[in-house]
mmCIF file of C-alpha atoms in Angstrom:
data_model
loop_
_atom_site.group_PDB
_atom_site.id
_atom_site.type_symbol
_atom_site.label_atom_id
_atom_site.label_comp_id
_atom_site.label_asym_id
_atom_site.label_seq_id
_atom_site.Cartn_x
_atom_site.Cartn_y
_atom_site.Cartn_z
ATOM 1 C CA ASN T 1 18.162 21.367 11.732
ATOM 2 C CA SER T 2 18.111 24.809 13.327
ATOM 3 C CA VAL T 3 16.100 26.777 15.770
ATOM 4 C CA GLY T 4 16.260 30.542 15.500
ATOM 5 C CA GLY T 5 19.255 30.373 13.181
ATOM 6 C CA GLU T 6 21.177 28.143 15.666
ATOM 7 C CA THR T 7 22.363 24.822 14.214
ATOM 8 C CA LEU T 8 21.335 21.879 16.241
ATOM 9 C CA THR T 9 23.789 19.025 16.619
ATOM 10 C CA PRO T 10 22.864 15.368 17.135
ATOM 11 C CA PHE T 11 23.498 13.979 20.655
ATOM 12 C CA THR T 12 23.956 10.435 21.634
ATOM 13 C CA ILE T 13 21.783 8.427 24.032
ATOM 14 C CA ASN T 14 22.834 4.833 24.667
ATOM 15 C CA ASP T 15 24.953 4.822 21.466
ATOM 16 C CA LEU T 16 22.065 5.867 19.297
ATOM 17 C CA ASN T 17 22.549 9.066 17.368
ATOM 18 C CA ILE T 18 19.318 10.975 17.570
ATOM 19 C CA ASN T 19 19.054 14.186 15.588
ATOM 20 C CA ILE T 20 15.989 15.969 17.040
ATOM 21 C CA SER T 21 14.050 18.227 14.792
ATOM 22 C CA LEU T 22 11.282 20.485 15.839
ATOM 23 C CA LEU T 23 8.683 18.014 14.520
ATOM 24 C CA GLU T 24 10.285 15.095 16.291
ATOM 25 C CA SER T 25 10.428 17.111 19.447
ATOM 26 C CA ALA T 26 6.730 17.965 19.299
ATOM 27 C CA ALA T 27 5.837 14.338 19.048
ATOM 28 C CA THR T 28 8.394 13.280 21.676
ATOM 29 C CA LEU T 29 7.400 15.924 24.235
ATOM 30 C CA ASN T 30 3.661 14.892 24.005
ATOM 31 C CA CYS T 31 2.963 13.678 27.433
ATOM 32 C CA PRO T 32 2.157 9.975 27.086
ATOM 33 C CA HIS T 33 0.237 9.547 30.367
ATOM 34 C CA ASP T 34 -1.017 6.126 29.306
ATOM 35 C CA TYR T 35 2.233 4.582 28.141
ATOM 36 C CA SER T 36 2.881 1.288 29.676
ATOM 37 C CA GLY T 37 6.638 0.922 28.870
ATOM 38 C CA THR T 38 9.503 3.151 29.742
ATOM 39 C CA CYS T 39 9.924 6.217 27.573
ATOM 40 C CA THR T 40 13.323 5.764 25.804
ATOM 41 C CA TYR T 41 14.218 9.440 26.036
ATOM 42 C CA THR T 42 13.109 9.683 29.590
ATOM 43 C CA ALA T 43 14.997 6.608 30.920
ATOM 44 C CA ASN T 44 18.217 7.337 29.188
ATOM 45 C CA ILE T 45 18.381 11.148 29.648
ATOM 46 C CA VAL T 46 17.450 11.175 33.336
ATOM 47 C CA ALA T 47 19.891 8.471 34.195
ATOM 48 C CA SER T 48 22.531 11.168 34.263
ATOM 49 C CA ALA T 49 20.216 14.159 34.620
ATOM 50 C CA SER T 50 19.332 16.335 37.482
ATOM 51 C CA SER T 51 18.022 19.803 38.227
ATOM 52 C CA THR T 52 21.691 20.831 38.843
ATOM 53 C CA SER T 53 22.798 19.577 35.570
ATOM 54 C CA LEU T 54 19.864 21.164 33.762
ATOM 55 C CA ILE T 55 20.741 24.556 35.308
ATOM 56 C CA LYS T 56 24.438 24.255 34.320
ATOM 57 C CA LYS T 57 23.383 23.347 30.734
ATOM 58 C CA ILE T 58 21.072 26.394 30.532
ATOM 59 C CA GLU T 59 23.674 28.606 32.102
ATOM 60 C CA SER T 60 26.115 27.580 29.362
ATOM 61 C CA TYR T 61 23.934 29.099 26.594
ATOM 62 C CA ALA T 62 21.942 31.498 28.489
ATOM 63 C CA PRO T 63 24.105 33.188 31.277
ATOM 64 C CA LYS T 64 21.531 35.919 32.001
ATOM 65 C CA ALA T 65 18.703 33.467 32.443
ATOM 66 C CA ASP T 66 16.836 33.436 35.775
ATOM 67 C CA LEU T 67 18.381 30.214 37.085
ATOM 68 C CA ASP T 68 16.619 30.561 40.484
ATOM 69 C CA MET T 69 13.333 30.328 38.635
ATOM 70 C CA ILE T 70 14.356 27.083 36.956
ATOM 71 C CA LYS T 71 15.400 25.616 40.310
ATOM 72 C CA LEU T 72 12.122 26.896 41.924
ATOM 73 C CA ALA T 73 10.108 25.321 39.008
ATOM 74 C CA TYR T 74 11.867 21.947 39.439
ATOM 75 C CA ASP T 75 11.297 22.031 43.212
ATOM 76 C CA PHE T 76 7.686 23.026 42.796
ATOM 77 C CA ALA T 77 6.946 20.265 40.274
ATOM 78 C CA ASP T 78 8.907 17.716 42.316
ATOM 79 C CA ASN T 79 6.990 18.545 45.444
ATOM 80 C CA ALA T 80 3.699 18.550 43.610
ATOM 81 C CA HIS T 81 4.395 15.053 42.231
ATOM 82 C CA ARG T 82 5.869 13.546 45.364
ATOM 83 C CA GLY T 83 4.698 10.090 45.787
ATOM 84 C CA GLN T 84 3.295 9.853 42.159
ATOM 85 C CA PHE T 85 4.531 7.250 39.849
ATOM 86 C CA ARG T 86 3.955 6.631 36.049
ATOM 87 C CA LYS T 87 2.764 3.246 34.855
ATOM 88 C CA SER T 88 6.409 2.632 34.097
ATOM 89 C CA LYS T 89 7.056 2.843 37.828
ATOM 90 C CA GLU T 90 9.249 5.924 37.344
ATOM 91 C CA PRO T 91 8.767 8.892 39.677
ATOM 92 C CA TYR T 92 6.497 11.384 37.947
ATOM 93 C CA ILE T 93 9.109 14.142 37.830
ATOM 94 C CA VAL T 94 11.289 12.039 35.499
ATOM 95 C CA HIS T 95 9.447 12.902 32.444
ATOM 96 C CA PRO T 96 9.272 16.660 32.865
ATOM 97 C CA LEU T 97 12.959 16.768 33.779
ATOM 98 C CA ALA T 98 13.943 14.745 30.774
ATOM 99 C CA ALA T 99 11.770 16.954 28.478
ATOM 100 C CA ALA T 100 13.541 20.026 30.014
ATOM 101 C CA HIS T 101 16.870 18.488 29.348
ATOM 102 C CA ILE T 102 15.937 17.841 25.746
ATOM 103 C CA LEU T 103 14.877 21.436 25.302
ATOM 104 C CA ALA T 104 18.053 22.748 27.016
ATOM 105 C CA ASP T 105 20.105 20.593 24.680
ATOM 106 C CA MET T 106 18.333 22.367 21.850
ATOM 107 C CA ARG T 107 19.186 25.691 23.478
ATOM 108 C CA ILE T 108 15.556 26.702 23.848
ATOM 109 C CA ASP T 109 14.571 29.783 25.793
ATOM 110 C CA PRO T 110 14.856 29.096 29.569
ATOM 111 C CA VAL T 111 11.244 30.416 30.111
ATOM 112 C CA ILE T 112 9.989 27.539 27.958
ATOM 113 C CA VAL T 113 12.121 25.063 29.985
ATOM 114 C CA VAL T 114 10.530 26.413 33.166
ATOM 115 C CA ALA T 115 7.036 25.716 31.651
ATOM 116 C CA THR T 116 8.210 22.257 30.520
ATOM 117 C CA LEU T 117 9.118 21.444 34.154
ATOM 118 C CA LEU T 118 5.664 22.475 35.274
ATOM 119 C CA HIS T 119 3.572 21.118 32.432
ATOM 120 C CA ASP T 120 2.215 17.989 34.245
ATOM 121 C CA VAL T 121 1.427 19.766 37.427
ATOM 122 C CA PRO T 122 -2.078 21.140 36.594
ATOM 123 C CA GLU T 123 -3.052 18.045 34.897
ATOM 124 C CA ASP T 124 -1.892 15.389 37.496
ATOM 125 C CA THR T 125 -1.890 17.126 40.893
ATOM 126 C CA HIS T 126 -4.217 19.298 43.067
ATOM 127 C CA ILE T 127 -2.320 22.377 41.887
ATOM 128 C CA THR T 128 -4.286 24.664 39.506
ATOM 129 C CA LEU T 129 -3.187 26.847 36.688
ATOM 130 C CA GLU T 130 -4.050 29.864 38.858
ATOM 131 C CA GLU T 131 -1.481 28.681 41.469
ATOM 132 C CA ILE T 132 1.096 28.317 38.717
ATOM 133 C CA GLU T 133 0.224 31.918 37.816
ATOM 134 C CA GLU T 134 0.509 33.058 41.433
ATOM 135 C CA ASN T 135 3.952 31.412 41.830
ATOM 136 C CA PHE T 136 5.478 31.924 38.312
ATOM 137 C CA GLY T 137 3.494 34.659 36.556
ATOM 138 C CA SER T 138 1.106 34.887 33.702
ATOM 139 C CA GLU T 139 3.638 34.047 30.904
ATOM 140 C CA ILE T 140 4.541 30.686 32.510
ATOM 141 C CA LYS T 141 0.880 29.987 33.196
ATOM 142 C CA LYS T 142 0.038 30.567 29.513
ATOM 143 C CA LEU T 143 2.843 28.427 28.323
ATOM 144 C CA VAL T 144 1.872 25.534 30.718
ATOM 145 C CA GLU T 145 -1.654 25.781 29.539
ATOM 146 C CA GLY T 146 -0.519 25.643 25.869
ATOM 147 C CA ILE T 147 1.675 22.605 26.582
ATOM 148 C CA THR T 148 -1.268 20.899 28.299
ATOM 149 C CA LYS T 149 -3.440 21.562 25.195
ATOM 150 C CA LEU T 150 -0.837 20.208 22.885
ATOM 151 C CA GLY T 151 -0.738 16.998 24.853
ATOM 152 C CA LYS T 152 -4.417 16.472 24.083
ATOM 153 C CA LEU T 153 -3.838 16.775 20.322
ATOM 154 C CA LYS T 154 -3.622 13.460 18.461
ATOM 155 C CA TYR T 155 -0.849 13.083 15.830
ATOM 156 C CA ARG T 156 -2.471 11.106 12.990
ATOM 157 C CA GLY T 157 0.635 10.665 10.849
ATOM 158 C CA ILE T 158 2.234 12.427 7.890
ATOM 159 C CA GLU T 159 0.181 10.325 5.404
ATOM 160 C CA ARG T 160 -3.057 11.738 6.741
ATOM 161 C CA TYR T 161 -1.661 15.196 6.674
ATOM 162 C CA ILE T 162 -0.534 14.816 3.032
ATOM 163 C CA GLU T 163 -3.951 13.399 2.070
ATOM 164 C CA ASN T 164 -5.680 16.465 3.758
ATOM 165 C CA LEU T 165 -3.386 18.815 1.776
ATOM 166 C CA ARG T 166 -4.180 16.896 -1.412
ATOM 167 C CA LYS T 167 -7.952 17.173 -0.756
ATOM 168 C CA MET T 168 -7.619 20.921 -0.143
ATOM 169 C CA PHE T 169 -5.619 21.543 -3.390
ATOM 170 C CA ILE T 170 -8.214 19.462 -5.465
ATOM 171 C CA ALA T 171 -11.011 21.506 -3.814
ATOM 172 C CA MET T 172 -9.289 24.731 -4.935
#
């Protein structure tokens, strides 16, 4: 698998080799607000993850990135979610931090990592998209808004997608 010409390598989580492709990542990073169990990626990545390790990871592949912005986004999201817990009993910040680590492992643009850290804030706190824009700019606001919209899409499986393509070709 590759992103922008960069080859992605598998990484290990709890002795499972997981090769993340863009399609798998899109499904994985969909915010499962109603899950009752513990997200496998979240639980295993965050066990050793922190904002400091995220910043070091990003610095290793994007040394010119605005690392202060990443720390600010983490602190902002952490403060916004303070006292909130998911159904799994994990602190709310665990999921965005795990998602940010997954993207950093894939060497994704740090601006997208910032938006990932913030993606649950307007949905699940009193903070609005306008406040995100005031603090982080319009680009981050648009990315957060896009991630929020993606989370509302339902993945109906590859079989349904293939069936829709088949119907379209027959109609042509």
